[in-house]
Coordinates of C-alpha atoms in Angstrom, one line a residue:
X1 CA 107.1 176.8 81.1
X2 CA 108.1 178.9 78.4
X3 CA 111.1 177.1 76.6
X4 CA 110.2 176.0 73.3
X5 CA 111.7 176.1 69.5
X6 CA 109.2 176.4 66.9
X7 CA 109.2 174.8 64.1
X8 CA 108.4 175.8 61.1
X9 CA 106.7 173.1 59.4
X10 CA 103.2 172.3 60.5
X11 CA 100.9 169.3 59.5
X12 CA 97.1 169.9 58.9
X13 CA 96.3 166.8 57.8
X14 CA 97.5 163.4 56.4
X15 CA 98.7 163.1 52.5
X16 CA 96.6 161.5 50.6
X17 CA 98.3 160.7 47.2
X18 CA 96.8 158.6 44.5
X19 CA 99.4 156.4 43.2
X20 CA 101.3 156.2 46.6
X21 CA 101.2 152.5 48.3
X22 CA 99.8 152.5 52.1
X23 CA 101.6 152.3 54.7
X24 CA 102.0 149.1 56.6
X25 CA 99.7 149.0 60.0
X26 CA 102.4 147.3 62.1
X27 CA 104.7 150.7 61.5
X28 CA 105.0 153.5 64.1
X29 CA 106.5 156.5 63.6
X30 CA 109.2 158.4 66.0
X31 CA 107.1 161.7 64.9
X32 CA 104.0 163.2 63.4
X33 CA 106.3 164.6 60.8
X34 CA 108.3 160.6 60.0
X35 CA 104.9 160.0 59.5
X36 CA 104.1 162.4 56.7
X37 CA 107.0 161.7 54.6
X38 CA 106.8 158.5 54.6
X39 CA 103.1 158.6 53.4
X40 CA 104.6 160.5 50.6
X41 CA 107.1 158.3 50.0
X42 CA 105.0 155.4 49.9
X43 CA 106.5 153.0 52.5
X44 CA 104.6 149.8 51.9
X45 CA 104.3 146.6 54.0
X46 CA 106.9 144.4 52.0
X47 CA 109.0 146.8 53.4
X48 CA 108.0 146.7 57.1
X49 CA 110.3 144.3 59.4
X50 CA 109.3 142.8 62.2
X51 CA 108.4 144.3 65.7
X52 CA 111.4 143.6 66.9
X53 CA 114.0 144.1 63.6
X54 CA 115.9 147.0 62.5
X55 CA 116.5 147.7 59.3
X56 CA 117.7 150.4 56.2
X57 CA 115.5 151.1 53.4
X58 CA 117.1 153.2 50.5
X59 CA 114.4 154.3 48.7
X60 CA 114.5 157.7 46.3
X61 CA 112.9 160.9 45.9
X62 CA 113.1 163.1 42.9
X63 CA 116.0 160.9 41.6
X64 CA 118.0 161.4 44.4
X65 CA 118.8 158.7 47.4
X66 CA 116.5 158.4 50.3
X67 CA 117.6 157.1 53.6
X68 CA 114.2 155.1 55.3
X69 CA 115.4 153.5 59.2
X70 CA 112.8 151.3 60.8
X71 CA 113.9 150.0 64.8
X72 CA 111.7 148.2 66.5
X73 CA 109.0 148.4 64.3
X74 CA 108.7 152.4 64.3
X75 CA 110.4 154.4 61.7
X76 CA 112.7 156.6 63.5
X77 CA 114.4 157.9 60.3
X78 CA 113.8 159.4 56.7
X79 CA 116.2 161.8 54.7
X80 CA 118.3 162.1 51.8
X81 CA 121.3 159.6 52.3
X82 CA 124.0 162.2 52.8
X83 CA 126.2 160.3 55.1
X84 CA 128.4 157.1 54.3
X85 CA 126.9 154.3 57.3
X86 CA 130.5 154.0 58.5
X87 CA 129.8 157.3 60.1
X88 CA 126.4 156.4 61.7
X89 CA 126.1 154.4 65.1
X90 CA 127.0 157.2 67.6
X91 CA 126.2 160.2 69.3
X92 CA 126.9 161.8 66.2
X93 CA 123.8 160.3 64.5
X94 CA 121.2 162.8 65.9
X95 CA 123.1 165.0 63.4
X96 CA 123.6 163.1 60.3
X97 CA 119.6 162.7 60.3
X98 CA 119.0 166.3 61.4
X99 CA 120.1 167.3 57.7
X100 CA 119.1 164.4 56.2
X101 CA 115.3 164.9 57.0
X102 CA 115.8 168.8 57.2
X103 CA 117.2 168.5 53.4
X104 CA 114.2 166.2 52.2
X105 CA 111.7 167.8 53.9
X106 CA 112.0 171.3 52.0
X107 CA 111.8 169.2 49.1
X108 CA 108.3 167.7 49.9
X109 CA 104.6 169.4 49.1
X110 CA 104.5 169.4 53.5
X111 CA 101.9 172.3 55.0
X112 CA 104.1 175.4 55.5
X113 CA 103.7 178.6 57.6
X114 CA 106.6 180.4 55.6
X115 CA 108.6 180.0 52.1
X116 CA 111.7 177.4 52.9
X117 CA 114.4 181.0 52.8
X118 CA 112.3 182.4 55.5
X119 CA 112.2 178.7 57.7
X120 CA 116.0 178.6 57.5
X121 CA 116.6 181.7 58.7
X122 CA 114.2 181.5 61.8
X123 CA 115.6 178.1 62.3
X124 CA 119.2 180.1 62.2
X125 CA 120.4 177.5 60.0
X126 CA 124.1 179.0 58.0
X127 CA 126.4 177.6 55.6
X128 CA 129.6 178.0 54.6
X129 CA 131.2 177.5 50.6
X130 CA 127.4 177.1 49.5
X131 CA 124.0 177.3 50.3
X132 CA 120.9 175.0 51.2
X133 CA 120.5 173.8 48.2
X134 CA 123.7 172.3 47.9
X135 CA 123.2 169.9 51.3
X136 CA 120.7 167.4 49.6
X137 CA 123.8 166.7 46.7
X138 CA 126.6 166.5 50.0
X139 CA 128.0 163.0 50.3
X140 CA 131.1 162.0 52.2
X141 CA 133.2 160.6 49.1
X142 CA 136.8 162.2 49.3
X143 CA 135.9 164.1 52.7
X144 CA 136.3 163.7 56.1
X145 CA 133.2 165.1 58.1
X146 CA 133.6 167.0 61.4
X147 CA 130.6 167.5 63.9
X148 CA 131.9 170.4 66.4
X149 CA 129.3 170.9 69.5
X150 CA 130.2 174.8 69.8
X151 CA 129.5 175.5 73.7
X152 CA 126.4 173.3 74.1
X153 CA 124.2 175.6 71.5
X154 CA 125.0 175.1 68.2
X155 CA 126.0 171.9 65.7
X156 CA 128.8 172.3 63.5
X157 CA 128.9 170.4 60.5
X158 CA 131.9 170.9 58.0
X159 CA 132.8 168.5 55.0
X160 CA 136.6 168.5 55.0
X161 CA 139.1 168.1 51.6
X162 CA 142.2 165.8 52.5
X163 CA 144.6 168.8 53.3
X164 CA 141.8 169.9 56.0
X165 CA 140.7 172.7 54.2
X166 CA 136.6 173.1 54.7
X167 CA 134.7 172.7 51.3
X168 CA 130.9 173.1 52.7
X169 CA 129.9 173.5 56.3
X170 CA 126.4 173.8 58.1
X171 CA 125.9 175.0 61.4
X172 CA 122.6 175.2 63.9
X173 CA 121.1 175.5 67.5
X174 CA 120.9 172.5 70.1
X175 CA 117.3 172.1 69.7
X176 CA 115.2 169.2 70.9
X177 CA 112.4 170.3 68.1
X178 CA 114.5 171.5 65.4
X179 CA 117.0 168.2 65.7
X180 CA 113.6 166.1 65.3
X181 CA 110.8 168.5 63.3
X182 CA 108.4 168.5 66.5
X183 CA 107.0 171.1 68.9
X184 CA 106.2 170.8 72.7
X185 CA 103.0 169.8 72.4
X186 CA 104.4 166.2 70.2
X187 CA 107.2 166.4 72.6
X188 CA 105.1 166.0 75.6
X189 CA 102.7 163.4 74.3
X190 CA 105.2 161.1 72.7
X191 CA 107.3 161.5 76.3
X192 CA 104.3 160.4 78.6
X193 CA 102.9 157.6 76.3
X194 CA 106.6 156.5 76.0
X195 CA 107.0 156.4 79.8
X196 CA 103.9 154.1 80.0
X197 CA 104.2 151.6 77.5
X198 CA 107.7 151.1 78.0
X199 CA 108.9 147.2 78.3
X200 CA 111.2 147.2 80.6
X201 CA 113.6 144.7 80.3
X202 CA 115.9 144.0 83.3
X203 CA 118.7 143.7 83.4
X204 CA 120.6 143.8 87.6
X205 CA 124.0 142.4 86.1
X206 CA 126.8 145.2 87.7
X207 CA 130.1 145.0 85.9
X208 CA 132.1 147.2 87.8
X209 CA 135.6 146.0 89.3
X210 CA 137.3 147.0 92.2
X211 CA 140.0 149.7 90.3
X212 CA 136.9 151.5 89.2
X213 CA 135.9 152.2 93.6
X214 CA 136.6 154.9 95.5
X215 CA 137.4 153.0 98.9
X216 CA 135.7 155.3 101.9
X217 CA 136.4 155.0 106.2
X218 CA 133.2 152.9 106.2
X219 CA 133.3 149.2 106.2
X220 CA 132.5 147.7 103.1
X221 CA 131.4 151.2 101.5
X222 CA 132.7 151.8 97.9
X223 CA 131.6 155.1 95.6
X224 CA 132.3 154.8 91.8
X225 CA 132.7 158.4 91.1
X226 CA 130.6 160.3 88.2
X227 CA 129.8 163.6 87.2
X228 CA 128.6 166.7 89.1
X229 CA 125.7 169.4 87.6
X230 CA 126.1 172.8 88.6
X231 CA 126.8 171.8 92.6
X232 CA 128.6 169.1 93.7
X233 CA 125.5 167.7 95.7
X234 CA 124.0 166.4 92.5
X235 CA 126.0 163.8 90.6
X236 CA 126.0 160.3 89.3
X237 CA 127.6 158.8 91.4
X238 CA 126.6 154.7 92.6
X239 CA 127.3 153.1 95.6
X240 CA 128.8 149.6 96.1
X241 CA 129.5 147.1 98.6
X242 CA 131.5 143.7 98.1
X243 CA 129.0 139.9 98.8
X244 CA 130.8 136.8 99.2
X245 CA 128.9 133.7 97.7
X246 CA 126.7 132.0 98.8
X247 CA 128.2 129.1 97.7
X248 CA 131.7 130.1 98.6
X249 CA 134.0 126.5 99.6
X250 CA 135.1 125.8 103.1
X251 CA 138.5 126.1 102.3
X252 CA 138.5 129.7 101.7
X253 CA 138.5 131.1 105.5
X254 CA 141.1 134.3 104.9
X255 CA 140.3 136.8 107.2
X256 CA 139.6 139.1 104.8
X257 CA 137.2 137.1 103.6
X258 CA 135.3 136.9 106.7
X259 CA 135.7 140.2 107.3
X260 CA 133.7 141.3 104.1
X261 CA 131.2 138.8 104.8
X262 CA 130.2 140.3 108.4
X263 CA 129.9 143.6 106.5
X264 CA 127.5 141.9 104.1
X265 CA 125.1 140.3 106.6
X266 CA 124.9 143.3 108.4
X267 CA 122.4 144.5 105.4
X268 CA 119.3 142.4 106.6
X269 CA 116.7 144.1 104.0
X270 CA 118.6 142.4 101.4
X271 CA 118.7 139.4 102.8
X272 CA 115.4 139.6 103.9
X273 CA 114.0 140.3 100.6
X274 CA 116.1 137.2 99.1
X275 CA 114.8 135.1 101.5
X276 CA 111.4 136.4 100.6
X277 CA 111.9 135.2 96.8
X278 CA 113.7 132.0 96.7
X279 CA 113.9 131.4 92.9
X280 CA 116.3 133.5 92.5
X281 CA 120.0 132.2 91.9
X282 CA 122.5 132.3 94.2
X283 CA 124.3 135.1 95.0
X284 CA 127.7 135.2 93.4
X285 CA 130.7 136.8 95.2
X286 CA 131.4 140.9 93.2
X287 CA 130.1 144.2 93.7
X288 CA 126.4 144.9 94.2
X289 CA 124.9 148.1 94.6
X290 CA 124.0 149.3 98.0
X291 CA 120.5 149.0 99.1
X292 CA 120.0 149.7 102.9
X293 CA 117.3 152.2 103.6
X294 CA 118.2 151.8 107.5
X295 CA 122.2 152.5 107.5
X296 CA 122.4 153.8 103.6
X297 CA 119.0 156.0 103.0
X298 CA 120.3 158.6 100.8
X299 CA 122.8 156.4 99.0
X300 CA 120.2 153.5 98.7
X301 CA 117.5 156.3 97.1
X302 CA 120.6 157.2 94.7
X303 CA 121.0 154.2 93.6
X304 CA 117.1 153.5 92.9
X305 CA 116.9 156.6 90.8
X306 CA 119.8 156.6 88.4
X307 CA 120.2 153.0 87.8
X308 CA 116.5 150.9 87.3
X309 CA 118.7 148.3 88.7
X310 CA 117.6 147.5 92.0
X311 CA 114.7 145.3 92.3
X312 CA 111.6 146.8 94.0
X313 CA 108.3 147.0 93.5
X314 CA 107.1 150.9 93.9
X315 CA 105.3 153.0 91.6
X316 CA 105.7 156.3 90.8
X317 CA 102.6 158.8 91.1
X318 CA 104.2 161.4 88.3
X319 CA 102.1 165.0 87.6
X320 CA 103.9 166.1 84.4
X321 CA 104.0 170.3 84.7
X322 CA 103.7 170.3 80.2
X323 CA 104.1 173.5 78.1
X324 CA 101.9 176.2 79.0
X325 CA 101.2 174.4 82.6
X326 CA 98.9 171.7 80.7
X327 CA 99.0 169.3 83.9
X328 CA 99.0 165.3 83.5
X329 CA 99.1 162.9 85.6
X330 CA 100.6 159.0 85.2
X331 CA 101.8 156.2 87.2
X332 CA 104.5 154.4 86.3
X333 CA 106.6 151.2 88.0
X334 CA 109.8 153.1 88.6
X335 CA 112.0 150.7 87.3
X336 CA 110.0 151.2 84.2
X337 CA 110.7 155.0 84.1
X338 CA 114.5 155.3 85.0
X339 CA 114.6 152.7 82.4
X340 CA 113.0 154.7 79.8
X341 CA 114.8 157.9 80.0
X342 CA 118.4 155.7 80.0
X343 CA 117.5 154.1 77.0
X344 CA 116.8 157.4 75.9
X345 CA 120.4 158.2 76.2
X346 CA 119.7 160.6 79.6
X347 CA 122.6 160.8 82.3
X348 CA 121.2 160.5 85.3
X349 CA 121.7 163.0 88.5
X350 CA 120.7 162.4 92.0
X351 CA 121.1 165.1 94.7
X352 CA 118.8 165.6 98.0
X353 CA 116.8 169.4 97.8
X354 CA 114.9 169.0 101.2
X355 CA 115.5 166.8 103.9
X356 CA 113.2 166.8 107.4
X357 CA 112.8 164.1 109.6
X358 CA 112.8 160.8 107.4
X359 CA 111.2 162.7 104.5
X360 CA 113.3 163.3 101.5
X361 CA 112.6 165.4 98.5
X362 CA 115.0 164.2 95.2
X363 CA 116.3 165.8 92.7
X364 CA 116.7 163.8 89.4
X365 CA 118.3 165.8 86.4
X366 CA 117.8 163.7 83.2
X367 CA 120.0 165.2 80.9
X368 CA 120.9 164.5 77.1
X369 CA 124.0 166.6 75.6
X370 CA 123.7 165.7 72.3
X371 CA 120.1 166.7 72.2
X372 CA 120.2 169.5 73.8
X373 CA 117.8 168.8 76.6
X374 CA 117.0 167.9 80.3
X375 CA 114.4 166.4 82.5
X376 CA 113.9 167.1 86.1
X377 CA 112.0 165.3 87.7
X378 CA 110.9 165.4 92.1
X379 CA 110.4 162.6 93.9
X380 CA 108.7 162.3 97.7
X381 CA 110.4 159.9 99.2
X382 CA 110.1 158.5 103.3
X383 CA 112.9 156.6 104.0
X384 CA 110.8 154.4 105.7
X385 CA 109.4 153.0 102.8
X386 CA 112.2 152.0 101.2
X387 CA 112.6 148.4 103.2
X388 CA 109.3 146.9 102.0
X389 CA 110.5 147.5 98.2
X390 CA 107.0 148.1 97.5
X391 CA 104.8 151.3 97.6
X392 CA 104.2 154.6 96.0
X393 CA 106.3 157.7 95.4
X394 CA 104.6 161.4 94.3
X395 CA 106.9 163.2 91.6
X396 CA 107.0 166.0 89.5
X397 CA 107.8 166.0 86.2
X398 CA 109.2 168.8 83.9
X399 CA 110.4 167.7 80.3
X400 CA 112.4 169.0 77.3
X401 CA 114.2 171.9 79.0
X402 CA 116.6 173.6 77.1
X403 CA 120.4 172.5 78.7
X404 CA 120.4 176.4 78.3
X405 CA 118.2 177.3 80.1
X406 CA 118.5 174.8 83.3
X407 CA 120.5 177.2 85.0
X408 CA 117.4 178.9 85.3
X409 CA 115.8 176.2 87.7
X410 CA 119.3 176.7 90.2
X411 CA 118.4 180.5 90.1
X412 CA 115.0 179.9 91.4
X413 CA 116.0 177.1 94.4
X414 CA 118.1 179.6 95.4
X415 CA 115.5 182.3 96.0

């Protein structure tokens, strides 16, 4: 794999700085580079929160204000404070602490390659009404801030007066290592060691309602539609039925009632497997997501993939193809993985590349817009192995590919 960004600011070594406080054991960092600046910042342990807190320090640096997030024990944020915290909490946040660190970071005594001119232009960092030197002193006091995603490849960033004229604007490429200071190598190891020590924490609620279901010719068969990637045959789309309760009263005997509920107990696995673990509740009457390997397989296999909602017990075998085809091998309960990559903010596509007999080969396209990336990953599945809930699945894994450059994966299925 070829893809890669590279950054410009490389790390030899930890800071040492007489004067600065240590940092606290208990924090991680969300990269090598977090973990730099905040040994120059001197991030002590008063400071840390607990494992599970999240919290805002606003420290400062040369005078100016500092911006220090900690969530769940790991600092996954340090930059100037440039932007008001009524602004932060959304997709657009990957871009409010883009600048932020970019901004802070050329101001720290960090290991460079080239002067801080020469990293902005390879970066292909521009501005508009000002130069670099003017972000670090940017608040958003009087202006309303516009973040423009220009095609999928570049950020827009413009600070705006209140008759919409642009005062200052910054703009840069989608990149996975420029939005976060890393290279492929960090990428890579961060992603794996992320996919194994992942807590998964389940959670099989489904709130969908019946408005939201494409009704089909099959009984008891409902699609909630999603989006397609590049074909049609690779969306993420789920797949429902309707269960009655198990508790339902005697009274209610409407035929359409007992109409849905042959259609539900003609999916034995389920009920098998329910029967197989009796501390679990009751099942209310709603939507569920289809799970029969027998009469559903591809649908059932969709729905294992994209959602980390259906309870089994498989693992998958997973050979990660890294950058310069550095091969790795993990296994991981699948739950665990799907789970990781949604937390991640990743929408999920399933589609079916090879198909003979009961063997399947799935596609699953992790892909995160704002970021600028995708993960593919290609999973062996029989369909045969699907009832027991339990077993292991071979897949491939390639990360951090540019949304860019995805296209180029299409090109080469097709040859």
């Amino acid at each position: 794999m070829t893809f890669r960004h590279l950054t410009s600011i490389l790390f030899a070594s930890l800071w040492t700085l007489s004067g600065s406080t240590a940092i606290a054991s208990s924090l991680d960092f969300a990269t090598d580079q977090l973990g730099m600046m905040a040994k120059i910042i001197g991030i002590d342990a008063s400071n840390a929160p607990a494992d599970d807190a999240d919290t805002t320090i606003i420290t400062t640096y040369k005078t100016l204000p500092v911006r220090v997030d900690i969530n769940d024990g790991a600092v996954s944020h340090i930059g100037y404070r440039i932007f008001d915290d009524a602004l932060r909490g959304g997709p657009n946040d990957v871009v409010f602490n883009f600048l932020e660190r970019y901004a802070l970071a050329a101001d720290m005594p960090l290991k460079r390659e080239k002067p801080v001119n020469a990293m902005l232009a390879e970066d292909q960092i521009t501005f508009e009404g000002g130069d670099f030197s003017r972000l670090k002193r940017m608040n958003t006091d009087g202006y309303s801030i516009s973040v423009n995603n220009l095609n999928g490849r570049q950020y827009r960033v413009s600070w705006n007066t209140p008759d919409e004229q642009t005062e200052y604007a910054v703009s840069f490429p989608i990149s996975y290592d420029l939005l976060h200071g890393t290279g492929m190598v960090e990428n890579e190891r961060r992603l794996l060691n992320g996919l194994t020590s992942h807590i998964n924490k389940p959670d099989n609620s489904v709130s969908v309602t019946r408005p939201q279901l494409l009704p089909t010719w099959n009984i008891n068969y409902y699609i909630l539609p999603g989006n397609s990637y590049y074909t049609d045959a690779l969306t993420t789309n789920k797949y429902y039925r309707f269960v009655i309760s198990d508790t339902i009263s005697a009274g209610k005997t409407a035929d359409l009632i007992e109409s849905v509920k042959k259609a539900a107990e003609s999916q034995p696995d389920k009920a098998d497997h329910e029967k197989q673990n009796p501390a679990k509740p009751a099942r209310q009457s709603g939507f569920e997501l289809i799970y029969n390997s027998s009469v559903y397989p591809v649908e059932s296999m969709a729905n294992l993939l994209t959602t980390g909602k259906i309870d089994n017990d498989f693992i998958l075998d997973i050979k990660h193809i890294g950058y310069d085809f550095n091969y790795q091998n993990i296994s991981v309960p699948l739950n665990q993985a799907i789970d990781y990559f949604i937390k991640k903010n990743c929408e999920v596509f399933f589609g079916i590349s090879q198909h003979k007999n009961d063997v399947y080969t799935c596609v699953v396209i992790f892909r995160n817009i704002p970021e600028g990336y995708c993960h593919t990953m290609r999973v062996t599945i029989d369909s045969n192995d699907l009832e027991s809930r339990s077993g292991r699945f071979p897949a491939r894994l390639t990360s951090f590919i540019p949304i860019s450059k995805i296209s180029n994966l299409f090109g080469e299925n097709k040859r």
